[in-house]
Structures are given as C-alpha cells and as structure tokens.
Amino acid sequence: MRVVSGSAKGRPLKAVPGTGTRPTTDKVKEALFSMIGPYFEGGVALDLFAGSGGLGIEALSRGMDKAVFIDMESKSIDVIKENLRKTGLEGQAEVFRNDAGRALKALAKRGALFDAVFLDPPYRLKHGDELMSRMAELDLLCSEAVIVLEYESGHEYPESFGPFEQVRKAVYGETTLSIYRFAAKQQDDTEHTEAGMEKYGIAESGGEDHHD
C-alpha cells in the first residue's frame, strides 16, 4: 500500500498485521478519490474503522486540513500512528482507540464537525446506514458532507434514507463503494445540492459503475 497522490504521494503505508483488517487497495482508493475530489481545499475528515489509516491519510495528502482516526484494535492504532509519522502528517491528525458508537458520542460532545467521512466497517457488519443516521442525529456532519461507504458487493444499501442521498456507486469485484451526500434539511434544495456537488467534484449520477 502507498499514498496514491498529493503531498505524501508514493509514501509506503504499513498494513495491520494479521487477517483481521481488510485494507482498501490502491486501485479502489484511487477510484474513490477520483469520485469525491480528487483534491480538497481544506476540511475535516473522519476515518471510522480506520485500520491502517490509509483513507484518512490519503485525504490529508490531497488537501484536507485535519483527520480523526478511530479504531478499536490497539495494533491498528499503532500502525496508524506509524503511517502518519512516515508521511509527515501526524500534526494534522488525532487518533483514538474506541468502538464506533462510543467514538461518535465522544466526538459529538467535543462539537466535532466533519466534511467527509470514510466508513469501512468489517464486512460481517451491515450497519453502515445506521451509523450514518447516528452521525446525523449527533450533528457531526456539515450540511454538504460526503460519506464514503465501503462494503461487500453482495450487500445492498438504500439509495436514499433520511437526509442521505446516494450520488455515486461503483463495484470493484467483491468491494462496492457508495458515495452519499448529507443534506441538513431533507426538503429539496437545488442550490444547496449543486453547491455540495461542486465542492467535492461529484456529478449527479443515477448509474452504477462496475469494474473487474
């Protein structure tokens, strides 16, 4: 694994030892950021179920101001910190060992607010939509936030629910990426939608991309 682009381009990233984590491949990572960026002019990212921290680090490398990394495994926390040191991005990061639910509550108490969320729970867990709804309830999301949900291709998440709307979906073999937009107000707001899409370089698309 490596940083694909940006200020830390080409820097190698250490993987978490063992088989308990499933890092996003460089191919999928590059495609993901092409859909939501590819570069950013500031902002704060949340890398939940961070594993090796590859997605949050990529976001920092591509221009995010700050990233918060959450994982409940101590070995993942150690790897995230090492990868941040290797890329020189540790000054823009906070790393916490906690499970997802408690972490979201703690972040809400601190008044955290995120422009982008990378959500890559273990494939055995099918509660990505529940976590997103919880983030909305806790007021953790900017009104134009983008949420990247990575999951097993055999599973289906709704195209829209609550204040979330799926704007892109791409299948890469066993991995599917769904890109959601968060709207603080659920009623239609064309101007707001266009601003959010322009901010993150996302074009409205009802289609689905498939890749081998």
mmCIF file of N, CA, C and O in Angstrom, residues 119-153:
data_model
loop_
_atom_site.group_PDB
_atom_site.id
_atom_site.type_symbol
_atom_site.label_atom_id
_atom_site.label_comp_id
_atom_site.label_asym_id
_atom_site.label_seq_id
_atom_site.Cartn_x
_atom_site.Cartn_y
_atom_site.Cartn_z
ATOM 1 N N LEU A 119 -16.208 5.344 5.819
ATOM 2 C CA LEU A 119 -16.879 4.359 6.645
ATOM 3 C C LEU A 119 -16.662 2.982 6.023
ATOM 4 O O LEU A 119 -17.268 2.640 5.011
ATOM 5 N N ASP A 120 -15.772 2.210 6.645
ATOM 6 C CA ASP A 120 -15.391 0.911 6.084
ATOM 7 C C ASP A 120 -15.434 -0.151 7.186
ATOM 8 O O ASP A 120 -14.414 -0.671 7.610
ATOM 9 N N PRO A 121 -16.663 -0.477 7.648
ATOM 10 C CA PRO A 121 -16.766 -1.470 8.723
ATOM 11 C C PRO A 121 -16.415 -2.867 8.218
ATOM 12 O O PRO A 121 -16.443 -3.129 7.013
ATOM 13 N N PRO A 122 -16.075 -3.778 9.120
ATOM 14 C CA PRO A 122 -15.852 -5.164 8.704
ATOM 15 C C PRO A 122 -17.051 -5.682 7.918
ATOM 16 O O PRO A 122 -18.199 -5.343 8.226
ATOM 17 N N TYR A 123 -16.788 -6.497 6.913
ATOM 18 C CA TYR A 123 -17.860 -6.955 6.037
ATOM 19 C C TYR A 123 -18.965 -7.707 6.788
ATOM 20 O O TYR A 123 -20.100 -7.773 6.331
ATOM 21 N N ARG A 124 -18.634 -8.275 7.953
ATOM 22 C CA ARG A 124 -19.668 -9.003 8.699
ATOM 23 C C ARG A 124 -20.705 -8.050 9.295
ATOM 24 O O ARG A 124 -21.812 -8.466 9.661
ATOM 25 N N LEU A 125 -20.338 -6.781 9.411
ATOM 26 C CA LEU A 125 -21.253 -5.788 9.957
ATOM 27 C C LEU A 125 -21.983 -5.092 8.816
ATOM 28 O O LEU A 125 -21.365 -4.622 7.870
ATOM 29 N N LYS A 126 -23.289 -5.037 8.915
ATOM 30 C CA LYS A 126 -24.106 -4.461 7.836
ATOM 31 C C LYS A 126 -24.871 -3.231 8.331
ATOM 32 O O LYS A 126 -26.022 -3.007 7.967
ATOM 33 N N HIS A 127 -24.218 -2.433 9.165
ATOM 34 C CA HIS A 127 -24.928 -1.331 9.817
ATOM 35 C C HIS A 127 -24.392 0.037 9.422
ATOM 36 O O HIS A 127 -24.501 1.001 10.178
ATOM 37 N N GLY A 128 -23.825 0.137 8.209
ATOM 38 C CA GLY A 128 -23.298 1.423 7.765
ATOM 39 C C GLY A 128 -24.352 2.512 7.748
ATOM 40 O O GLY A 128 -24.090 3.652 8.153
ATOM 41 N N ASP A 129 -25.574 2.175 7.306
ATOM 42 C CA ASP A 129 -26.640 3.172 7.263
ATOM 43 C C ASP A 129 -27.057 3.606 8.664
ATOM 44 O O ASP A 129 -27.361 4.781 8.895
ATOM 45 N N GLU A 130 -27.027 2.675 9.623
ATOM 46 C CA GLU A 130 -27.369 3.034 10.996
ATOM 47 C C GLU A 130 -26.329 4.005 11.576
ATOM 48 O O GLU A 130 -26.686 4.958 12.289
ATOM 49 N N LEU A 131 -25.068 3.768 11.284
ATOM 50 C CA LEU A 131 -24.018 4.659 11.768
ATOM 51 C C LEU A 131 -24.149 6.047 11.151
ATOM 52 O O LEU A 131 -23.960 7.066 11.825
ATOM 53 N N MET A 132 -24.480 6.100 9.862
ATOM 54 C CA MET A 132 -24.668 7.386 9.210
ATOM 55 C C MET A 132 -25.830 8.150 9.839
ATOM 56 O O MET A 132 -25.738 9.360 10.100
ATOM 57 N N SER A 133 -26.933 7.446 10.101
ATOM 58 C CA SER A 133 -28.081 8.095 10.740
ATOM 59 C C SER A 133 -27.712 8.614 12.124
ATOM 60 O O SER A 133 -28.153 9.692 12.540
ATOM 61 N N ARG A 134 -26.896 7.851 12.836
ATOM 62 C CA ARG A 134 -26.452 8.285 14.162
ATOM 63 C C ARG A 134 -25.600 9.548 14.067
ATOM 64 O O ARG A 134 -25.719 10.457 14.896
ATOM 65 N N MET A 135 -24.741 9.622 13.055
ATOM 66 C CA MET A 135 -23.928 10.826 12.856
ATOM 67 C C MET A 135 -24.817 12.042 12.623
ATOM 68 O O MET A 135 -24.534 13.132 13.134
ATOM 69 N N ALA A 136 -25.883 11.846 11.852
ATOM 70 C CA ALA A 136 -26.801 12.956 11.599
ATOM 71 C C ALA A 136 -27.504 13.376 12.888
ATOM 72 O O ALA A 136 -27.631 14.575 13.179
ATOM 73 N N GLU A 137 -27.947 12.400 13.693
ATOM 74 C CA GLU A 137 -28.621 12.699 14.954
ATOM 75 C C GLU A 137 -27.712 13.473 15.912
ATOM 76 O O GLU A 137 -28.170 14.340 16.661
ATOM 77 N N LEU A 138 -26.423 13.150 15.878
ATOM 78 C CA LEU A 138 -25.467 13.777 16.783
ATOM 79 C C LEU A 138 -24.892 15.085 16.230
ATOM 80 O O LEU A 138 -24.011 15.689 16.846
ATOM 81 N N ASP A 139 -25.377 15.521 15.069
ATOM 82 C CA ASP A 139 -24.921 16.769 14.446
ATOM 83 C C ASP A 139 -23.415 16.770 14.197
ATOM 84 O O ASP A 139 -22.718 17.764 14.451
ATOM 85 N N LEU A 140 -22.911 15.659 13.672
ATOM 86 C CA LEU A 140 -21.484 15.534 13.390
ATOM 87 C C LEU A 140 -21.122 15.896 11.953
ATOM 88 O O LEU A 140 -19.944 15.927 11.613
ATOM 89 N N LEU A 141 -22.133 16.180 11.120
ATOM 90 C CA LEU A 141 -21.881 16.349 9.691
ATOM 91 C C LEU A 141 -22.182 17.758 9.215
ATOM 92 O O LEU A 141 -23.225 18.332 9.551
ATOM 93 N N CYS A 142 -21.269 18.309 8.426
ATOM 94 C CA CYS A 142 -21.550 19.563 7.730
ATOM 95 C C CYS A 142 -22.701 19.338 6.752
ATOM 96 O O CYS A 142 -22.946 18.222 6.294
ATOM 97 N N SER A 143 -23.376 20.406 6.410
ATOM 98 C CA SER A 143 -24.572 20.268 5.581
ATOM 99 C C SER A 143 -24.277 19.795 4.162
ATOM 100 O O SER A 143 -25.188 19.428 3.441
ATOM 101 N N GLU A 144 -23.026 19.786 3.758
ATOM 102 C CA GLU A 144 -22.671 19.288 2.424
ATOM 103 C C GLU A 144 -21.697 18.117 2.539
ATOM 104 O O GLU A 144 -20.949 17.826 1.596
ATOM 105 N N ALA A 145 -21.715 17.448 3.660
ATOM 106 C CA ALA A 145 -20.748 16.377 3.899
ATOM 107 C C ALA A 145 -20.925 15.229 2.911
ATOM 108 O O ALA A 145 -22.036 14.932 2.460
ATOM 109 N N VAL A 146 -19.808 14.593 2.612
ATOM 110 C CA VAL A 146 -19.794 13.415 1.754
ATOM 111 C C VAL A 146 -19.389 12.217 2.606
ATOM 112 O O VAL A 146 -18.420 12.286 3.362
ATOM 113 N N ILE A 147 -20.163 11.144 2.486
ATOM 114 C CA ILE A 147 -19.871 9.921 3.218
ATOM 115 C C ILE A 147 -19.554 8.825 2.217
ATOM 116 O O ILE A 147 -20.333 8.568 1.294
ATOM 117 N N VAL A 148 -18.397 8.192 2.399
ATOM 118 C CA VAL A 148 -17.981 7.078 1.557
ATOM 119 C C VAL A 148 -18.204 5.796 2.345
ATOM 120 O O VAL A 148 -17.598 5.586 3.392
ATOM 121 N N LEU A 149 -19.088 4.957 1.844
ATOM 122 C CA LEU A 149 -19.405 3.694 2.494
ATOM 123 C C LEU A 149 -18.844 2.554 1.642
ATOM 124 O O LEU A 149 -19.202 2.409 0.476
ATOM 125 N N GLU A 150 -17.939 1.775 2.237
ATOM 126 C CA GLU A 150 -17.314 0.646 1.536
ATOM 127 C C GLU A 150 -17.831 -0.639 2.152
ATOM 128 O O GLU A 150 -17.830 -0.802 3.373
ATOM 129 N N TYR A 151 -18.275 -1.575 1.295
ATOM 130 C CA TYR A 151 -18.915 -2.777 1.835
ATOM 131 C C TYR A 151 -18.849 -3.925 0.824
ATOM 132 O O TYR A 151 -18.451 -3.742 -0.338
ATOM 133 N N GLU A 152 -19.268 -5.094 1.288
ATOM 134 C CA GLU A 152 -19.248 -6.290 0.460
ATOM 135 C C GLU A 152 -20.272 -6.176 -0.664
ATOM 136 O O GLU A 152 -21.421 -5.762 -0.434
ATOM 137 N N SER A 153 -19.876 -6.531 -1.871
ATOM 138 C CA SER A 153 -20.735 -6.331 -3.038
ATOM 139 C C SER A 153 -22.047 -7.106 -2.974
ATOM 140 O O SER A 153 -23.024 -6.740 -3.618
#
